[in-house]
PDB file of C-alpha atoms in Angstrom:
ATOM      1  CA  UNK O 205      94.496  95.861  87.170  1.00 45.00           C
ATOM      2  CA  UNK O 206      91.195  97.600  87.706  1.00 46.00           C
ATOM      3  CA  UNK O 207      89.502 100.288  85.636  1.00 46.00           C
ATOM      4  CA  UNK O 208      89.330 102.439  88.773  1.00 47.00           C
ATOM      5  CA  UNK O 209      93.106 102.667  89.229  1.00 49.00           C
ATOM      6  CA  UNK O 210      94.830 106.053  88.891  1.00 46.00           C
ATOM      7  CA  UNK O 211      96.961 104.593  86.114  1.00 44.00           C
ATOM      8  CA  UNK O 212      93.850 104.169  83.961  1.00 47.00           C
ATOM      9  CA  UNK O 213      93.433 107.947  83.925  1.00 47.00           C
ATOM     10  CA  UNK O 214      96.791 108.198  82.190  1.00 44.00           C
ATOM     11  CA  UNK O 215      96.212 105.401  79.665  1.00 47.00           C
ATOM     12  CA  UNK O 216      98.161 103.034  81.938  1.00 51.00           C
ATOM     13  CA  UNK O 217     101.483 104.863  81.673  1.00 82.00           C
ATOM     14  CA  UNK O 218     102.955 103.135  84.740  1.00 91.00           C
ATOM     15  CA  UNK O 219     101.596 100.962  87.549  1.00 94.00           C
ATOM     16  CA  UNK O 220     100.558 102.056  91.009  1.00 96.00           C
ATOM     17  CA  UNK O 221     101.701  99.467  93.575  1.00 97.00           C
ATOM     18  CA  UNK O 222     100.177  99.319  97.049  1.00 97.00           C
ATOM     19  CA  UNK O 223     101.971  97.823 100.049  1.00 97.00           C
ATOM     20  CA  UNK O 224     100.245  95.933 102.844  1.00 96.00           C
ATOM     21  CA  UNK O 225     101.368  93.775 105.763  1.00 94.00           C
ATOM     22  CA  UNK O 226     101.373  93.525 109.521  1.00 91.00           C
ATOM     23  CA  UNK O 227     102.509  96.237 111.901  1.00 92.00           C
ATOM     24  CA  UNK O 228     106.299  96.131 112.046  1.00 91.00           C
ATOM     25  CA  UNK O 229     106.634  94.115 108.843  1.00 92.00           C
ATOM     26  CA  UNK O 230     108.789  96.877 107.373  1.00 93.00           C
ATOM     27  CA  UNK O 231     106.567  98.255 104.625  1.00 94.00           C
ATOM     28  CA  UNK O 232     108.409 101.579 104.621  1.00 93.00           C
ATOM     29  CA  UNK O 233     111.760  99.798 104.267  1.00 94.00           C
ATOM     30  CA  UNK O 234     110.380  97.873 101.304  1.00 97.00           C
ATOM     31  CA  UNK O 235     109.045 101.126  99.842  1.00 97.00           C
ATOM     32  CA  UNK O 236     112.516 102.639 100.154  1.00 96.00           C
ATOM     33  CA  UNK O 237     113.956  99.602  98.363  1.00 97.00           C
ATOM     34  CA  UNK O 238     111.523 100.221  95.501  1.00 98.00           C
ATOM     35  CA  UNK O 239     112.726 103.818  95.555  1.00 97.00           C
ATOM     36  CA  UNK O 240     116.317 102.660  95.064  1.00 96.00           C
ATOM     37  CA  UNK O 241     115.397 101.066  91.747  1.00 97.00           C
ATOM     38  CA  UNK O 242     113.532 103.939  90.174  1.00 96.00           C
ATOM     39  CA  UNK O 243     110.085 104.044  91.781  1.00 97.00           C
ATOM     40  CA  UNK O 244     108.371 107.069  93.290  1.00 97.00           C
ATOM     41  CA  UNK O 245     107.067 106.678  96.837  1.00 97.00           C
ATOM     42  CA  UNK O 246     103.857 108.185  98.147  1.00 97.00           C
ATOM     43  CA  UNK O 247     104.114 108.098 101.944  1.00 95.00           C
ATOM     44  CA  UNK O 248     100.584 108.517 103.233  1.00 91.00           C
ATOM     45  CA  UNK O 249     101.803 108.818 106.822  1.00 90.00           C
ATOM     46  CA  UNK O 250     103.812 111.868 105.818  1.00 93.00           C
ATOM     47  CA  UNK O 251     100.818 113.291 103.964  1.00 95.00           C
ATOM     48  CA  UNK O 252      98.653 112.737 107.042  1.00 92.00           C
ATOM     49  CA  UNK O 253     101.233 114.513 109.204  1.00 91.00           C
ATOM     50  CA  UNK O 254     101.118 117.459 106.820  1.00 93.00           C
ATOM     51  CA  UNK O 255      97.317 117.425 106.915  1.00 94.00           C
ATOM     52  CA  UNK O 256      97.057 117.230 110.693  1.00 94.00           C
ATOM     53  CA  UNK O 257      99.319 120.275 111.043  1.00 92.00           C
ATOM     54  CA  UNK O 258      97.170 122.479 108.815  1.00 94.00           C
ATOM     55  CA  UNK O 259      95.702 125.272 110.989  1.00 94.00           C
ATOM     56  CA  UNK O 260      92.090 124.459 110.115  1.00 95.00           C
ATOM     57  CA  UNK O 261      92.572 120.843 111.216  1.00 95.00           C
ATOM     58  CA  UNK O 262      94.446 121.799 114.387  1.00 95.00           C
ATOM     59  CA  UNK O 263      91.501 124.004 115.312  1.00 95.00           C
ATOM     60  CA  UNK O 264      89.038 121.161 114.745  1.00 96.00           C
ATOM     61  CA  UNK O 265      91.048 118.668 116.827  1.00 96.00           C
ATOM     62  CA  UNK O 266      91.362 121.209 119.608  1.00 95.00           C
ATOM     63  CA  UNK O 267      87.623 121.733 119.503  1.00 96.00           C
ATOM     64  CA  UNK O 268      87.053 117.977 119.847  1.00 96.00           C
ATOM     65  CA  UNK O 269      89.667 117.051 122.413  1.00 95.00           C
ATOM     66  CA  UNK O 270      90.925 120.225 124.044  1.00 94.00           C
ATOM     67  CA  UNK O 271      94.372 121.673 124.591  1.00 93.00           C
ATOM     68  CA  UNK O 272      95.706 118.367 125.896  1.00 92.00           C
ATOM     69  CA  UNK O 273      96.353 117.225 122.334  1.00 93.00           C
ATOM     70  CA  UNK O 274      98.609 120.227 121.593  1.00 94.00           C
ATOM     71  CA  UNK O 275     102.329 120.659 122.169  1.00 93.00           C
ATOM     72  CA  UNK O 276     103.707 123.766 123.854  1.00 90.00           C
ATOM     73  CA  UNK O 277     104.278 125.367 120.454  1.00 90.00           C
ATOM     74  CA  UNK O 278     100.661 124.797 119.384  1.00 89.00           C
ATOM     75  CA  UNK O 279     101.227 121.835 117.081  1.00 92.00           C
ATOM     76  CA  UNK O 280      99.407 118.520 117.363  1.00 94.00           C
ATOM     77  CA  UNK O 281     100.839 116.022 119.825  1.00 94.00           C
ATOM     78  CA  UNK O 282     100.395 112.847 117.751  1.00 91.00           C
ATOM     79  CA  UNK O 283     101.090 110.585 120.709  1.00 89.00           C
ATOM     80  CA  UNK O 284      98.227 112.197 122.639  1.00 93.00           C
ATOM     81  CA  UNK O 285      95.909 111.850 119.652  1.00 94.00           C
ATOM     82  CA  UNK O 286      96.995 108.236 119.252  1.00 87.00           C
ATOM     83  CA  UNK O 287      96.050 107.439 122.830  1.00 88.00           C
ATOM     84  CA  UNK O 288      92.560 108.767 122.144  1.00 92.00           C
ATOM     85  CA  UNK O 289      91.829 107.143 118.801  1.00 89.00           C
ATOM     86  CA  UNK O 290      93.380 103.725 119.350  1.00 80.00           C
ATOM     87  CA  UNK O 291      91.205 103.069 122.378  1.00 80.00           C
ATOM     88  CA  UNK O 292      88.002 104.442 120.860  1.00 87.00           C
ATOM     89  CA  UNK O 293      86.956 103.317 117.378  1.00 83.00           C
ATOM     90  CA  UNK O 294      84.391 106.121 117.069  1.00 92.00           C
ATOM     91  CA  UNK O 295      87.088 108.724 117.667  1.00 93.00           C
ATOM     92  CA  UNK O 296      89.357 106.985 115.153  1.00 88.00           C
ATOM     93  CA  UNK O 297      86.600 107.182 112.560  1.00 89.00           C
ATOM     94  CA  UNK O 298      86.134 110.840 113.426  1.00 93.00           C
ATOM     95  CA  UNK O 299      89.814 111.555 112.849  1.00 94.00           C
ATOM     96  CA  UNK O 300      89.873 109.575 109.618  1.00 89.00           C
ATOM     97  CA  UNK O 301      86.845 111.461 108.358  1.00 92.00           C
ATOM     98  CA  UNK O 302      88.745 114.709 108.870  1.00 94.00           C
ATOM     99  CA  UNK O 303      92.096 113.698 107.393  1.00 93.00           C
ATOM    100  CA  UNK O 304      91.332 111.121 104.709  1.00 90.00           C
ATOM    101  CA  UNK O 305      89.807 113.543 102.164  1.00 92.00           C
ATOM    102  CA  UNK O 306      92.853 115.813 102.497  1.00 93.00           C
ATOM    103  CA  UNK O 307      95.295 112.925 102.141  1.00 93.00           C
ATOM    104  CA  UNK O 308      93.336 111.530  99.190  1.00 91.00           C
ATOM    105  CA  UNK O 309      93.609 114.799  97.306  1.00 93.00           C
ATOM    106  CA  UNK O 310      97.319 115.118  98.081  1.00 94.00           C
ATOM    107  CA  UNK O 311      97.855 111.533  96.904  1.00 93.00           C
ATOM    108  CA  UNK O 312      95.982 112.126  93.636  1.00 92.00           C
ATOM    109  CA  UNK O 313      98.126 115.172  92.911  1.00 95.00           C
ATOM    110  CA  UNK O 314     101.304 113.166  93.455  1.00 95.00           C
ATOM    111  CA  UNK O 315     100.104 110.284  91.281  1.00 93.00           C
ATOM    112  CA  UNK O 316      99.409 112.678  88.427  1.00 92.00           C
ATOM    113  CA  UNK O 317     102.810 114.290  88.895  1.00 94.00           C
ATOM    114  CA  UNK O 318     104.724 110.990  88.933  1.00 94.00           C
ATOM    115  CA  UNK O 319     102.800 109.529  86.005  1.00 92.00           C
ATOM    116  CA  UNK O 320     104.255 112.279  83.849  1.00 90.00           C
ATOM    117  CA  UNK O 321     107.888 111.751  84.903  1.00 92.00           C
ATOM    118  CA  UNK O 322     109.519 109.424  82.397  1.00 89.00           C
ATOM    119  CA  UNK O 323     112.339 108.300  84.685  1.00 93.00           C
ATOM    120  CA  UNK O 324     109.926 106.752  87.185  1.00 95.00           C
ATOM    121  CA  UNK O 325     109.155 103.060  86.670  1.00 95.00           C
ATOM    122  CA  UNK O 326     106.227 102.707  89.069  1.00 97.00           C
ATOM    123  CA  UNK O 327     104.464 104.510  91.901  1.00 97.00           C
ATOM    124  CA  UNK O 328     104.551 102.956  95.380  1.00 98.00           C
ATOM    125  CA  UNK O 329     101.728 103.640  97.831  1.00 96.00           C
ATOM    126  CA  UNK O 330     103.087 103.219 101.360  1.00 95.00           C
ATOM    127  CA  UNK O 331      99.739 103.593 103.080  1.00 91.00           C
ATOM    128  CA  UNK O 332      98.642 102.281 106.492  1.00 84.00           C
ATOM    129  CA  UNK O 333      95.374 100.310 106.344  1.00 86.00           C
ATOM    130  CA  UNK O 334      95.518 100.112 102.564  1.00 92.00           C
ATOM    131  CA  UNK O 335      93.052  97.211 102.386  1.00 93.00           C
ATOM    132  CA  UNK O 336      90.969  98.230 105.376  1.00 89.00           C
ATOM    133  CA  UNK O 337      90.199 101.543 103.674  1.00 87.00           C
ATOM    134  CA  UNK O 338      89.571  99.973 100.255  1.00 91.00           C
ATOM    135  CA  UNK O 339      92.546 101.723  98.703  1.00 91.00           C
ATOM    136  CA  UNK O 340      93.524  98.650  96.689  1.00 94.00           C
ATOM    137  CA  UNK O 341      91.076 100.011  94.112  1.00 93.00           C
ATOM    138  CA  UNK O 342      93.586 102.818  93.500  1.00 90.00           C
ATOM    139  CA  UNK O 343      96.320 100.269  92.768  1.00 94.00           C
ATOM    140  CA  UNK O 344      97.308  98.096  89.823  1.00 93.00           C
ATOM    141  CA  UNK O 345      99.040  95.579  92.114  1.00 96.00           C
ATOM    142  CA  UNK O 346      99.213  94.890  95.851  1.00 97.00           C
ATOM    143  CA  UNK O 347     102.334  93.536  97.566  1.00 98.00           C
ATOM    144  CA  UNK O 348     102.141  91.839 100.959  1.00 97.00           C
ATOM    145  CA  UNK O 349     105.229  92.505 103.094  1.00 97.00           C
ATOM    146  CA  UNK O 350     105.785  89.567 105.416  1.00 95.00           C
ATOM    147  CA  UNK O 351     107.889  89.240 108.571  1.00 93.00           C
ATOM    148  CA  UNK O 352     107.791  86.808 111.476  1.00 92.00           C
ATOM    149  CA  UNK O 353     105.902  87.757 114.622  1.00 89.00           C
ATOM    150  CA  UNK O 354     109.127  87.912 116.636  1.00 90.00           C
ATOM    151  CA  UNK O 355     110.783  90.261 114.157  1.00 92.00           C
ATOM    152  CA  UNK O 356     107.720  92.494 113.976  1.00 91.00           C
ATOM    153  CA  UNK O 357     107.500  92.727 117.757  1.00 91.00           C
ATOM    154  CA  UNK O 358     111.222  93.528 118.050  1.00 90.00           C
ATOM    155  CA  UNK O 359     110.834  96.316 115.541  1.00 91.00           C
ATOM    156  CA  UNK O 360     107.838  98.004 117.157  1.00 90.00           C
ATOM    157  CA  UNK O 361     109.380  97.608 120.599  1.00 89.00           C
ATOM    158  CA  UNK O 362     112.591  99.301 119.455  1.00 89.00           C
ATOM    159  CA  UNK O 363     110.963 101.988 117.311  1.00 86.00           C
ATOM    160  CA  UNK O 364     107.798 102.784 119.284  1.00 84.00           C
ATOM    161  CA  UNK O 365     108.337 101.314 122.723  1.00 87.00           C
ATOM    162  CA  UNK O 366     105.276  99.086 122.445  1.00 85.00           C
ATOM    163  CA  UNK O 367     104.820  95.906 124.428  1.00 85.00           C
ATOM    164  CA  UNK O 368     103.141  92.794 122.998  1.00 82.00           C
ATOM    165  CA  UNK O 369      99.738  93.827 124.365  1.00 82.00           C
ATOM    166  CA  UNK O 370      99.917  97.231 122.661  1.00 83.00           C
ATOM    167  CA  UNK O 371     100.836  95.583 119.377  1.00 84.00           C
ATOM    168  CA  UNK O 372      97.908  93.152 119.605  1.00 84.00           C
ATOM    169  CA  UNK O 373      95.514  95.971 120.520  1.00 80.00           C
ATOM    170  CA  UNK O 374      96.410  97.899 117.389  1.00 81.00           C
ATOM    171  CA  UNK O 375      96.248  94.818 115.197  1.00 84.00           C
ATOM    172  CA  UNK O 376      92.649  94.253 116.309  1.00 81.00           C
ATOM    173  CA  UNK O 377      91.741  97.323 114.224  1.00 77.00           C
ATOM    174  CA  UNK O 378      93.191  95.694 111.096  1.00 88.00           C
ATOM    175  CA  UNK O 379      92.402  92.794 108.809  1.00 91.00           C
ATOM    176  CA  UNK O 380      94.130  89.555 109.743  1.00 92.00           C
ATOM    177  CA  UNK O 381      97.480  88.807 108.130  1.00 93.00           C
ATOM    178  CA  UNK O 382      95.979  85.801 106.353  1.00 94.00           C
ATOM    179  CA  UNK O 383      93.330  87.961 104.704  1.00 96.00           C
ATOM    180  CA  UNK O 384      95.869  90.609 103.725  1.00 96.00           C
ATOM    181  CA  UNK O 385      98.108  87.981 102.174  1.00 96.00           C
ATOM    182  CA  UNK O 386      95.232  86.471 100.197  1.00 96.00           C
ATOM    183  CA  UNK O 387      94.214  89.901  98.884  1.00 96.00           C
ATOM    184  CA  UNK O 388      97.721  90.639  97.594  1.00 97.00           C
ATOM    185  CA  UNK O 389      99.141  89.415  94.293  1.00 96.00           C
ATOM    186  CA  UNK O 390     102.791  89.407  95.409  1.00 97.00           C
ATOM    187  CA  UNK O 391     104.690  88.638  98.626  1.00 97.00           C
ATOM    188  CA  UNK O 392     108.046  89.983  99.822  1.00 97.00           C
ATOM    189  CA  UNK O 393     109.749  88.387 102.825  1.00 96.00           C
ATOM    190  CA  UNK O 394     111.328  91.063 105.005  1.00 95.00           C
ATOM    191  CA  UNK O 395     112.779  89.430 108.106  1.00 91.00           C
ATOM    192  CA  UNK O 396     115.867  91.595 108.257  1.00 79.00           C
ATOM    193  CA  UNK O 397     118.396  91.118 105.428  1.00 88.00           C
ATOM    194  CA  UNK O 398     118.219  94.314 103.330  1.00 91.00           C
ATOM    195  CA  UNK O 399     120.137  92.770 100.423  1.00 94.00           C
ATOM    196  CA  UNK O 400     117.740  89.814 100.259  1.00 94.00           C
ATOM    197  CA  UNK O 401     114.780  92.192 100.439  1.00 95.00           C
ATOM    198  CA  UNK O 402     116.195  94.312  97.609  1.00 96.00           C
ATOM    199  CA  UNK O 403     116.581  91.233  95.401  1.00 97.00           C
ATOM    200  CA  UNK O 404     112.935  90.336  95.984  1.00 97.00           C
ATOM    201  CA  UNK O 405     111.864  93.922  95.322  1.00 98.00           C
ATOM    202  CA  UNK O 406     113.680  93.886  91.961  1.00 97.00           C
ATOM    203  CA  UNK O 407     112.090  90.568  91.029  1.00 97.00           C
ATOM    204  CA  UNK O 408     108.643  91.723  92.095  1.00 98.00           C
ATOM    205  CA  UNK O 409     108.906  94.990  90.165  1.00 97.00           C
ATOM    206  CA  UNK O 410     110.019  93.101  87.037  1.00 96.00           C
ATOM    207  CA  UNK O 411     107.014  90.789  87.347  1.00 96.00           C
ATOM    208  CA  UNK O 412     104.589  93.662  87.865  1.00 96.00           C
ATOM    209  CA  UNK O 413     105.978  95.690  84.964  1.00 94.00           C
ATOM    210  CA  UNK O 414     105.894  92.668  82.667  1.00 91.00           C
ATOM    211  CA  UNK O 415     102.272  91.908  83.554  1.00 89.00           C
ATOM    212  CA  UNK O 416     101.325  95.578  83.355  1.00 88.00           C
ATOM    213  CA  UNK O 417     102.776  95.956  79.867  1.00 82.00           C
ATOM    214  CA  UNK O 418     100.819  92.925  78.675  1.00 79.00           C
ATOM    215  CA  UNK O 419      97.529  94.190  80.084  1.00 74.00           C
ATOM    216  CA  UNK O 420      97.727  97.926  79.716  1.00 67.00           C
ATOM    217  CA  UNK O 421      95.378  99.831  77.478  1.00 52.00           C
ATOM    218  CA  UNK O 422      97.027 101.730  74.649  1.00 47.00           C
ATOM    219  CA  UNK O 423      95.795 105.293  73.975  1.00 43.00           C
ATOM    220  CA  UNK O 424      94.592 104.188  70.520  1.00 42.00           C
ATOM    221  CA  UNK O 425      92.099 101.720  72.019  1.00 39.00           C
ATOM    222  CA  UNK O 426      90.411 104.523  73.940  1.00 35.00           C
ATOM    223  CA  UNK O 427      89.274 106.391  70.813  1.00 36.00           C
TER     224      UNK O 427
END
């Protein structure tokens, strides 16, 4: 645990667990498995989608990139934005600079909310580029979700229509899998058997909660 984690603000009531892994590893599926056993999930992709659809942000994106990034009903065409930012790192940074502060504030609000709900065991951060953006400092534990290259490619091909070249191009913007794995404290294998994944999720949560209880700061020690 780190002193900078959100849990520290609440005298370590419950741990915040970040998920990392390669594209197509199934981090969201693992997050949902944590949800099945009493954890709250913060889906940063969903928060970003909410942020990008706020009128003030739509206006800014339109100012940058024109009407081509809008749908016929005036919402943001995320596929069009994706084509811009994933081929131009400067534009990606520009987009992140717009959305990240909004998502950060939304995430903080949710962490505070979930910390106060007694039925929740832990808070799961399902956040793309968790390590790349330094968000492990908001977490009490990081879990690396692993899947074979063939499984990951099959998933992104089926879900997003990507070919192998598109997958590699997007992975160039991320830390290598080896680095991600080394930066995590726990690993969950997620090659396709949901029941096996759920067993690992239960075991991992038990380990994290046990360690967290041993290390957490009691309110009395803060006075």
